[in-house]
């Protein structure tokens, strides 16, 4: 029995396939064979990204709708929170696959075609804790900041900011070449959302939220909140006084 036969048997017996994605993975013909075999056998796949490996058309088309985990780098010491998130994702994916295989007809009869939505509902509270400095913001605080600026979750998921420092760092990159960033993330948005186009005015809200980040004065920070009235031309701007 050669190596490929062992790999094929292992994938065939697996409940789930975890793909550790890097640029080396995308360039590997062997990895492509393994992934293609798993896709052909309809195996659930959990993509794990290391850093920013870029786009990979031959694989992205198959995993665009999958829940993925992204580690900031491939260092030996991985973030514990991300590791736990990865384990929960693997368990949930296996459970979902088992339920689908147990009730295939029921799922088919009761499934409702997903309707495209340009914006996801905002979380109930969009007010950042003014007692915190931006440097103390948690991931939840960061989300609230973007929600207060009317930035939809569908766009935020492409970035996954963990800290104020990461936001500041990307803000500098965005300010240097906003058009290039819009084109790059427009392509990623389309792949993640079945070809939906990223509207430029939505990206402008995201850009304004980053370029107008609050300074280290939480007691004087005021966030604009979404209005129930139709948006004006300036409604995408987050104001700070």
PDB file of C-alpha atoms in Angstrom:
ATOM      1  CA  UNK A   1       0.000   0.000   0.000  1.00  0.00           C
ATOM      2  CA  UNK A   2       1.548   3.314  -1.058  1.00  0.00           C
ATOM      3  CA  UNK A   3       1.297   6.694   0.665  1.00  0.00           C
ATOM      4  CA  UNK A   4      -1.561   7.992  -1.496  1.00  0.00           C
ATOM      5  CA  UNK A   5      -3.667   4.932  -0.709  1.00  0.00           C
ATOM      6  CA  UNK A   6      -3.124   5.543   3.008  1.00  0.00           C
ATOM      7  CA  UNK A   7      -4.079   9.207   2.614  1.00  0.00           C
ATOM      8  CA  UNK A   8      -7.208   8.286   0.641  1.00  0.00           C
ATOM      9  CA  UNK A   9      -8.249   5.740   3.262  1.00  0.00           C
ATOM     10  CA  UNK A  10      -7.649   8.234   6.068  1.00  0.00           C
ATOM     11  CA  UNK A  11      -9.745  10.932   4.411  1.00  0.00           C
ATOM     12  CA  UNK A  12     -12.457   8.415   3.578  1.00  0.00           C
ATOM     13  CA  UNK A  13     -12.724   7.325   7.215  1.00  0.00           C
ATOM     14  CA  UNK A  14     -12.516  10.846   8.649  1.00  0.00           C
ATOM     15  CA  UNK A  15     -15.552  12.635  10.074  1.00  0.00           C
ATOM     16  CA  UNK A  16     -14.016  15.983   9.179  1.00  0.00           C
ATOM     17  CA  UNK A  17     -10.978  17.434   7.404  1.00  0.00           C
ATOM     18  CA  UNK A  18      -8.990  20.324   8.881  1.00  0.00           C
ATOM     19  CA  UNK A  19      -7.020  22.315   6.292  1.00  0.00           C
ATOM     20  CA  UNK A  20      -4.073  24.300   7.693  1.00  0.00           C
ATOM     21  CA  UNK A  21      -3.875  27.053   5.107  1.00  0.00           C
ATOM     22  CA  UNK A  22      -0.750  28.993   4.238  1.00  0.00           C
ATOM     23  CA  UNK A  23       0.836  30.138   0.993  1.00  0.00           C
ATOM     24  CA  UNK A  24       2.864  26.914   0.923  1.00  0.00           C
ATOM     25  CA  UNK A  25      -0.381  24.937   1.159  1.00  0.00           C
ATOM     26  CA  UNK A  26      -1.912  26.828  -1.765  1.00  0.00           C
ATOM     27  CA  UNK A  27       1.198  26.201  -3.885  1.00  0.00           C
ATOM     28  CA  UNK A  28       1.408  22.482  -3.062  1.00  0.00           C
ATOM     29  CA  UNK A  29       0.099  20.052  -5.690  1.00  0.00           C
ATOM     30  CA  UNK A  30      -0.104  17.315  -3.051  1.00  0.00           C
ATOM     31  CA  UNK A  31      -2.243  19.451  -0.743  1.00  0.00           C
ATOM     32  CA  UNK A  32      -4.498  20.281  -3.668  1.00  0.00           C
ATOM     33  CA  UNK A  33      -4.993  16.575  -4.396  1.00  0.00           C
ATOM     34  CA  UNK A  34      -5.886  15.882  -0.760  1.00  0.00           C
ATOM     35  CA  UNK A  35      -8.343  18.789  -0.553  1.00  0.00           C
ATOM     36  CA  UNK A  36      -9.953  17.870  -3.886  1.00  0.00           C
ATOM     37  CA  UNK A  37     -10.378  14.276  -2.734  1.00  0.00           C
ATOM     38  CA  UNK A  38     -12.033  15.432   0.515  1.00  0.00           C
ATOM     39  CA  UNK A  39     -14.367  17.778  -1.390  1.00  0.00           C
ATOM     40  CA  UNK A  40     -15.300  15.008  -3.838  1.00  0.00           C
ATOM     41  CA  UNK A  41     -16.125  12.725  -0.882  1.00  0.00           C
ATOM     42  CA  UNK A  42     -18.261  15.563   0.571  1.00  0.00           C
ATOM     43  CA  UNK A  43     -16.250  15.680   3.786  1.00  0.00           C
ATOM     44  CA  UNK A  44     -16.888  18.670   6.091  1.00  0.00           C
ATOM     45  CA  UNK A  45     -13.904  21.036   5.963  1.00  0.00           C
ATOM     46  CA  UNK A  46     -12.725  23.483   8.632  1.00  0.00           C
ATOM     47  CA  UNK A  47     -10.239  26.010   7.183  1.00  0.00           C
ATOM     48  CA  UNK A  48      -7.509  27.226   9.548  1.00  0.00           C
ATOM     49  CA  UNK A  49      -5.603  30.251   8.241  1.00  0.00           C
ATOM     50  CA  UNK A  50      -2.125  31.240   9.397  1.00  0.00           C
ATOM     51  CA  UNK A  51      -1.429  34.923   8.823  1.00  0.00           C
ATOM     52  CA  UNK A  52      -2.554  36.404   5.499  1.00  0.00           C
ATOM     53  CA  UNK A  53      -1.760  33.744   2.876  1.00  0.00           C
ATOM     54  CA  UNK A  54      -3.746  35.549   0.192  1.00  0.00           C
ATOM     55  CA  UNK A  55      -6.402  34.192  -2.131  1.00  0.00           C
ATOM     56  CA  UNK A  56      -6.615  30.731  -3.642  1.00  0.00           C
ATOM     57  CA  UNK A  57      -9.321  30.378  -6.279  1.00  0.00           C
ATOM     58  CA  UNK A  58      -9.226  26.587  -6.567  1.00  0.00           C
ATOM     59  CA  UNK A  59      -9.992  26.195  -2.844  1.00  0.00           C
ATOM     60  CA  UNK A  60     -11.832  29.429  -1.961  1.00  0.00           C
ATOM     61  CA  UNK A  61     -14.765  28.527  -4.214  1.00  0.00           C
ATOM     62  CA  UNK A  62     -15.395  25.425  -2.075  1.00  0.00           C
ATOM     63  CA  UNK A  63     -14.923  26.937   1.396  1.00  0.00           C
ATOM     64  CA  UNK A  64     -16.331  30.455   0.986  1.00  0.00           C
ATOM     65  CA  UNK A  65     -19.331  29.629   3.201  1.00  0.00           C
ATOM     66  CA  UNK A  66     -17.397  27.663   5.828  1.00  0.00           C
ATOM     67  CA  UNK A  67     -16.676  28.838   9.348  1.00  0.00           C
ATOM     68  CA  UNK A  68     -12.941  29.483   9.521  1.00  0.00           C
ATOM     69  CA  UNK A  69     -10.334  30.282  12.173  1.00  0.00           C
ATOM     70  CA  UNK A  70      -7.438  32.676  11.586  1.00  0.00           C
ATOM     71  CA  UNK A  71      -4.244  32.695  13.618  1.00  0.00           C
ATOM     72  CA  UNK A  72      -2.155  35.830  13.295  1.00  0.00           C
ATOM     73  CA  UNK A  73       1.000  33.843  12.534  1.00  0.00           C
ATOM     74  CA  UNK A  74       2.370  30.304  12.453  1.00  0.00           C
ATOM     75  CA  UNK A  75       4.492  30.748  15.571  1.00  0.00           C
ATOM     76  CA  UNK A  76       4.830  27.808  17.938  1.00  0.00           C
ATOM     77  CA  UNK A  77       2.909  29.645  20.690  1.00  0.00           C
ATOM     78  CA  UNK A  78      -0.679  29.972  19.490  1.00  0.00           C
ATOM     79  CA  UNK A  79      -3.359  32.138  21.041  1.00  0.00           C
ATOM     80  CA  UNK A  80      -5.282  30.032  23.588  1.00  0.00           C
ATOM     81  CA  UNK A  81      -8.600  31.720  22.819  1.00  0.00           C
ATOM     82  CA  UNK A  82      -8.211  30.937  19.122  1.00  0.00           C
ATOM     83  CA  UNK A  83      -7.307  27.323  19.888  1.00  0.00           C
ATOM     84  CA  UNK A  84     -10.476  26.948  21.960  1.00  0.00           C
ATOM     85  CA  UNK A  85     -12.504  28.579  19.175  1.00  0.00           C
ATOM     86  CA  UNK A  86     -10.997  26.109  16.715  1.00  0.00           C
ATOM     87  CA  UNK A  87     -11.953  23.128  18.898  1.00  0.00           C
ATOM     88  CA  UNK A  88     -15.513  24.416  19.301  1.00  0.00           C
ATOM     89  CA  UNK A  89     -15.789  24.917  15.543  1.00  0.00           C
ATOM     90  CA  UNK A  90     -14.583  21.375  14.858  1.00  0.00           C
ATOM     91  CA  UNK A  91     -17.073  19.900  17.344  1.00  0.00           C
ATOM     92  CA  UNK A  92     -19.955  21.971  15.950  1.00  0.00           C
ATOM     93  CA  UNK A  93     -19.094  21.035  12.351  1.00  0.00           C
ATOM     94  CA  UNK A  94     -19.005  17.315  13.165  1.00  0.00           C
ATOM     95  CA  UNK A  95     -22.339  17.581  14.991  1.00  0.00           C
ATOM     96  CA  UNK A  96     -23.930  19.441  12.081  1.00  0.00           C
ATOM     97  CA  UNK A  97     -22.682  16.839   9.585  1.00  0.00           C
ATOM     98  CA  UNK A  98     -24.063  14.003  11.723  1.00  0.00           C
ATOM     99  CA  UNK A  99     -27.468  15.686  11.983  1.00  0.00           C
ATOM    100  CA  UNK A 100     -27.620  16.233   8.232  1.00  0.00           C
ATOM    101  CA  UNK A 101     -26.732  12.610   7.501  1.00  0.00           C
ATOM    102  CA  UNK A 102     -29.367  11.403  10.005  1.00  0.00           C
ATOM    103  CA  UNK A 103     -32.206  13.528   8.580  1.00  0.00           C
ATOM    104  CA  UNK A 104     -31.418  14.261   4.923  1.00  0.00           C
ATOM    105  CA  UNK A 105     -35.039  14.307   3.713  1.00  0.00           C
ATOM    106  CA  UNK A 106     -36.277  16.411   6.608  1.00  0.00           C
ATOM    107  CA  UNK A 107     -33.593  19.004   5.983  1.00  0.00           C
ATOM    108  CA  UNK A 108     -34.396  19.109   2.285  1.00  0.00           C
ATOM    109  CA  UNK A 109     -38.135  19.515   2.880  1.00  0.00           C
ATOM    110  CA  UNK A 110     -37.855  22.276   5.441  1.00  0.00           C
ATOM    111  CA  UNK A 111     -34.881  24.187   4.113  1.00  0.00           C
ATOM    112  CA  UNK A 112     -35.581  27.751   3.025  1.00  0.00           C
ATOM    113  CA  UNK A 113     -33.376  29.420   0.417  1.00  0.00           C
ATOM    114  CA  UNK A 114     -31.221  32.026   2.067  1.00  0.00           C
ATOM    115  CA  UNK A 115     -32.107  35.552   1.066  1.00  0.00           C
ATOM    116  CA  UNK A 116     -29.160  37.866   0.479  1.00  0.00           C
ATOM    117  CA  UNK A 117     -28.919  40.596   3.067  1.00  0.00           C
ATOM    118  CA  UNK A 118     -26.731  43.594   2.603  1.00  0.00           C
ATOM    119  CA  UNK A 119     -26.499  44.292   6.315  1.00  0.00           C
ATOM    120  CA  UNK A 120     -26.758  42.069   9.374  1.00  0.00           C
ATOM    121  CA  UNK A 121     -28.819  43.226  12.364  1.00  0.00           C
ATOM    122  CA  UNK A 122     -26.842  45.285  14.822  1.00  0.00           C
ATOM    123  CA  UNK A 123     -26.242  43.997  18.331  1.00  0.00           C
ATOM    124  CA  UNK A 124     -28.614  45.492  20.865  1.00  0.00           C
ATOM    125  CA  UNK A 125     -26.118  47.907  22.359  1.00  0.00           C
ATOM    126  CA  UNK A 126     -23.870  50.050  20.163  1.00  0.00           C
ATOM    127  CA  UNK A 127     -22.438  52.215  22.917  1.00  0.00           C
ATOM    128  CA  UNK A 128     -18.780  51.742  23.762  1.00  0.00           C
ATOM    129  CA  UNK A 129     -17.967  51.782  27.473  1.00  0.00           C
ATOM    130  CA  UNK A 130     -16.764  55.372  27.946  1.00  0.00           C
ATOM    131  CA  UNK A 131     -14.913  54.390  31.117  1.00  0.00           C
ATOM    132  CA  UNK A 132     -12.388  52.508  28.998  1.00  0.00           C
ATOM    133  CA  UNK A 133      -9.581  53.973  26.962  1.00  0.00           C
ATOM    134  CA  UNK A 134      -9.436  52.682  23.371  1.00  0.00           C
ATOM    135  CA  UNK A 135      -6.279  50.788  24.328  1.00  0.00           C
ATOM    136  CA  UNK A 136      -8.436  48.812  26.790  1.00  0.00           C
ATOM    137  CA  UNK A 137     -11.075  47.871  24.235  1.00  0.00           C
ATOM    138  CA  UNK A 138     -12.004  44.215  23.980  1.00  0.00           C
ATOM    139  CA  UNK A 139     -13.110  42.541  20.789  1.00  0.00           C
ATOM    140  CA  UNK A 140     -16.707  43.255  21.800  1.00  0.00           C
ATOM    141  CA  UNK A 141     -15.937  46.957  22.290  1.00  0.00           C
ATOM    142  CA  UNK A 142     -14.369  47.052  18.826  1.00  0.00           C
ATOM    143  CA  UNK A 143     -17.506  45.533  17.313  1.00  0.00           C
ATOM    144  CA  UNK A 144     -19.674  48.095  19.091  1.00  0.00           C
ATOM    145  CA  UNK A 145     -17.552  50.909  17.699  1.00  0.00           C
ATOM    146  CA  UNK A 146     -18.060  49.685  14.143  1.00  0.00           C
ATOM    147  CA  UNK A 147     -21.764  48.977  14.705  1.00  0.00           C
ATOM    148  CA  UNK A 148     -22.213  52.532  15.973  1.00  0.00           C
ATOM    149  CA  UNK A 149     -20.820  53.665  12.617  1.00  0.00           C
ATOM    150  CA  UNK A 150     -23.341  51.500  10.713  1.00  0.00           C
ATOM    151  CA  UNK A 151     -20.709  49.032   9.495  1.00  0.00           C
ATOM    152  CA  UNK A 152     -22.392  45.644   8.845  1.00  0.00           C
ATOM    153  CA  UNK A 153     -21.122  42.410  10.326  1.00  0.00           C
ATOM    154  CA  UNK A 154     -20.732  40.913   6.852  1.00  0.00           C
ATOM    155  CA  UNK A 155     -17.784  43.252   6.263  1.00  0.00           C
ATOM    156  CA  UNK A 156     -16.307  43.104   9.778  1.00  0.00           C
ATOM    157  CA  UNK A 157     -15.881  39.324   9.572  1.00  0.00           C
ATOM    158  CA  UNK A 158     -13.253  39.810   6.877  1.00  0.00           C
ATOM    159  CA  UNK A 159     -10.970  41.647   9.318  1.00  0.00           C
ATOM    160  CA  UNK A 160     -11.341  40.154  12.824  1.00  0.00           C
ATOM    161  CA  UNK A 161      -9.595  42.959  14.737  1.00  0.00           C
ATOM    162  CA  UNK A 162      -8.488  41.846  18.201  1.00  0.00           C
ATOM    163  CA  UNK A 163      -7.178  45.126  19.602  1.00  0.00           C
ATOM    164  CA  UNK A 164      -7.105  48.899  19.163  1.00  0.00           C
ATOM    165  CA  UNK A 165      -3.463  48.602  18.070  1.00  0.00           C
ATOM    166  CA  UNK A 166      -4.437  46.334  15.163  1.00  0.00           C
ATOM    167  CA  UNK A 167      -7.128  48.798  14.117  1.00  0.00           C
ATOM    168  CA  UNK A 168      -4.644  51.676  14.201  1.00  0.00           C
ATOM    169  CA  UNK A 169      -2.108  49.701  12.197  1.00  0.00           C
ATOM    170  CA  UNK A 170      -4.585  48.860   9.457  1.00  0.00           C
ATOM    171  CA  UNK A 171      -5.949  52.427   9.488  1.00  0.00           C
ATOM    172  CA  UNK A 172      -2.495  53.660   8.406  1.00  0.00           C
ATOM    173  CA  UNK A 173      -2.410  51.128   5.585  1.00  0.00           C
ATOM    174  CA  UNK A 174      -5.938  52.030   4.510  1.00  0.00           C
ATOM    175  CA  UNK A 175      -5.208  55.755   4.527  1.00  0.00           C
ATOM    176  CA  UNK A 176      -2.166  55.225   2.312  1.00  0.00           C
ATOM    177  CA  UNK A 177      -4.097  53.434  -0.443  1.00  0.00           C
ATOM    178  CA  UNK A 178      -7.880  53.259   0.142  1.00  0.00           C
ATOM    179  CA  UNK A 179      -8.728  52.363  -3.463  1.00  0.00           C
ATOM    180  CA  UNK A 180      -6.430  49.345  -3.466  1.00  0.00           C
ATOM    181  CA  UNK A 181      -7.860  48.113  -0.149  1.00  0.00           C
ATOM    182  CA  UNK A 182     -11.422  48.523  -1.432  1.00  0.00           C
ATOM    183  CA  UNK A 183     -10.657  46.461  -4.536  1.00  0.00           C
ATOM    184  CA  UNK A 184      -8.853  43.766  -2.550  1.00  0.00           C
ATOM    185  CA  UNK A 185     -11.555  43.333   0.068  1.00  0.00           C
ATOM    186  CA  UNK A 186     -14.283  43.707  -2.532  1.00  0.00           C
ATOM    187  CA  UNK A 187     -12.985  40.493  -4.102  1.00  0.00           C
ATOM    188  CA  UNK A 188     -12.836  38.720  -0.743  1.00  0.00           C
ATOM    189  CA  UNK A 189     -16.330  39.932   0.111  1.00  0.00           C
ATOM    190  CA  UNK A 190     -17.706  38.534  -3.150  1.00  0.00           C
ATOM    191  CA  UNK A 191     -16.103  35.146  -2.513  1.00  0.00           C
ATOM    192  CA  UNK A 192     -17.440  35.009   1.037  1.00  0.00           C
ATOM    193  CA  UNK A 193     -20.979  36.059   0.059  1.00  0.00           C
ATOM    194  CA  UNK A 194     -21.805  34.116  -3.099  1.00  0.00           C
ATOM    195  CA  UNK A 195     -20.762  36.844  -5.507  1.00  0.00           C
ATOM    196  CA  UNK A 196     -22.471  39.766  -3.742  1.00  0.00           C
ATOM    197  CA  UNK A 197     -20.843  43.093  -4.511  1.00  0.00           C
ATOM    198  CA  UNK A 198     -19.342  45.161  -1.710  1.00  0.00           C
ATOM    199  CA  UNK A 199     -20.957  48.574  -2.033  1.00  0.00           C
ATOM    200  CA  UNK A 200     -18.459  51.428  -1.951  1.00  0.00           C
ATOM    201  CA  UNK A 201     -20.558  53.458   0.490  1.00  0.00           C
ATOM    202  CA  UNK A 202     -20.465  50.525   2.943  1.00  0.00           C
ATOM    203  CA  UNK A 203     -16.678  50.375   2.685  1.00  0.00           C
ATOM    204  CA  UNK A 204     -16.590  54.160   3.179  1.00  0.00           C
ATOM    205  CA  UNK A 205     -18.373  53.724   6.519  1.00  0.00           C
ATOM    206  CA  UNK A 206     -15.736  51.193   7.524  1.00  0.00           C
ATOM    207  CA  UNK A 207     -12.948  53.511   6.354  1.00  0.00           C
ATOM    208  CA  UNK A 208     -14.388  56.494   8.253  1.00  0.00           C
ATOM    209  CA  UNK A 209     -14.743  54.406  11.411  1.00  0.00           C
ATOM    210  CA  UNK A 210     -11.040  53.526  11.235  1.00  0.00           C
ATOM    211  CA  UNK A 211      -9.709  56.931  10.249  1.00  0.00           C
ATOM    212  CA  UNK A 212     -11.691  58.672  12.997  1.00  0.00           C
ATOM    213  CA  UNK A 213     -10.746  56.388  15.875  1.00  0.00           C
ATOM    214  CA  UNK A 214     -11.096  58.087  19.275  1.00  0.00           C
ATOM    215  CA  UNK A 215      -8.031  59.425  21.017  1.00  0.00           C
ATOM    216  CA  UNK A 216      -7.107  58.478  24.549  1.00  0.00           C
ATOM    217  CA  UNK A 217      -9.819  60.649  26.163  1.00  0.00           C
ATOM    218  CA  UNK A 218     -12.739  58.330  27.036  1.00  0.00           C
ATOM    219  CA  UNK A 219     -14.524  60.931  29.149  1.00  0.00           C
ATOM    220  CA  UNK A 220     -14.979  63.188  26.114  1.00  0.00           C
ATOM    221  CA  UNK A 221     -15.837  60.506  23.571  1.00  0.00           C
ATOM    222  CA  UNK A 222     -19.302  60.461  22.054  1.00  0.00           C
ATOM    223  CA  UNK A 223     -20.359  57.935  19.466  1.00  0.00           C
ATOM    224  CA  UNK A 224     -22.951  58.530  16.804  1.00  0.00           C
ATOM    225  CA  UNK A 225     -25.772  55.998  16.910  1.00  0.00           C
ATOM    226  CA  UNK A 226     -27.833  54.669  13.995  1.00  0.00           C
ATOM    227  CA  UNK A 227     -30.883  56.788  13.257  1.00  0.00           C
ATOM    228  CA  UNK A 228     -34.283  55.398  12.382  1.00  0.00           C
ATOM    229  CA  UNK A 229     -34.610  58.128   9.761  1.00  0.00           C
ATOM    230  CA  UNK A 230     -33.172  57.824   6.245  1.00  0.00           C
ATOM    231  CA  UNK A 231     -29.437  58.386   6.204  1.00  0.00           C
ATOM    232  CA  UNK A 232     -28.058  61.707   5.070  1.00  0.00           C
ATOM    233  CA  UNK A 233     -24.852  62.074   3.111  1.00  0.00           C
ATOM    234  CA  UNK A 234     -22.891  62.506   6.357  1.00  0.00           C
ATOM    235  CA  UNK A 235     -24.518  59.685   8.318  1.00  0.00           C
ATOM    236  CA  UNK A 236     -21.643  57.295   7.712  1.00  0.00           C
ATOM    237  CA  UNK A 237     -19.257  59.408   9.786  1.00  0.00           C
ATOM    238  CA  UNK A 238     -18.506  58.583  13.428  1.00  0.00           C
ATOM    239  CA  UNK A 239     -18.270  61.796  15.376  1.00  0.00           C
ATOM    240  CA  UNK A 240     -16.065  62.454  18.379  1.00  0.00           C
ATOM    241  CA  UNK A 241     -16.216  65.568  20.484  1.00  0.00           C
TER     242      UNK A 241
END
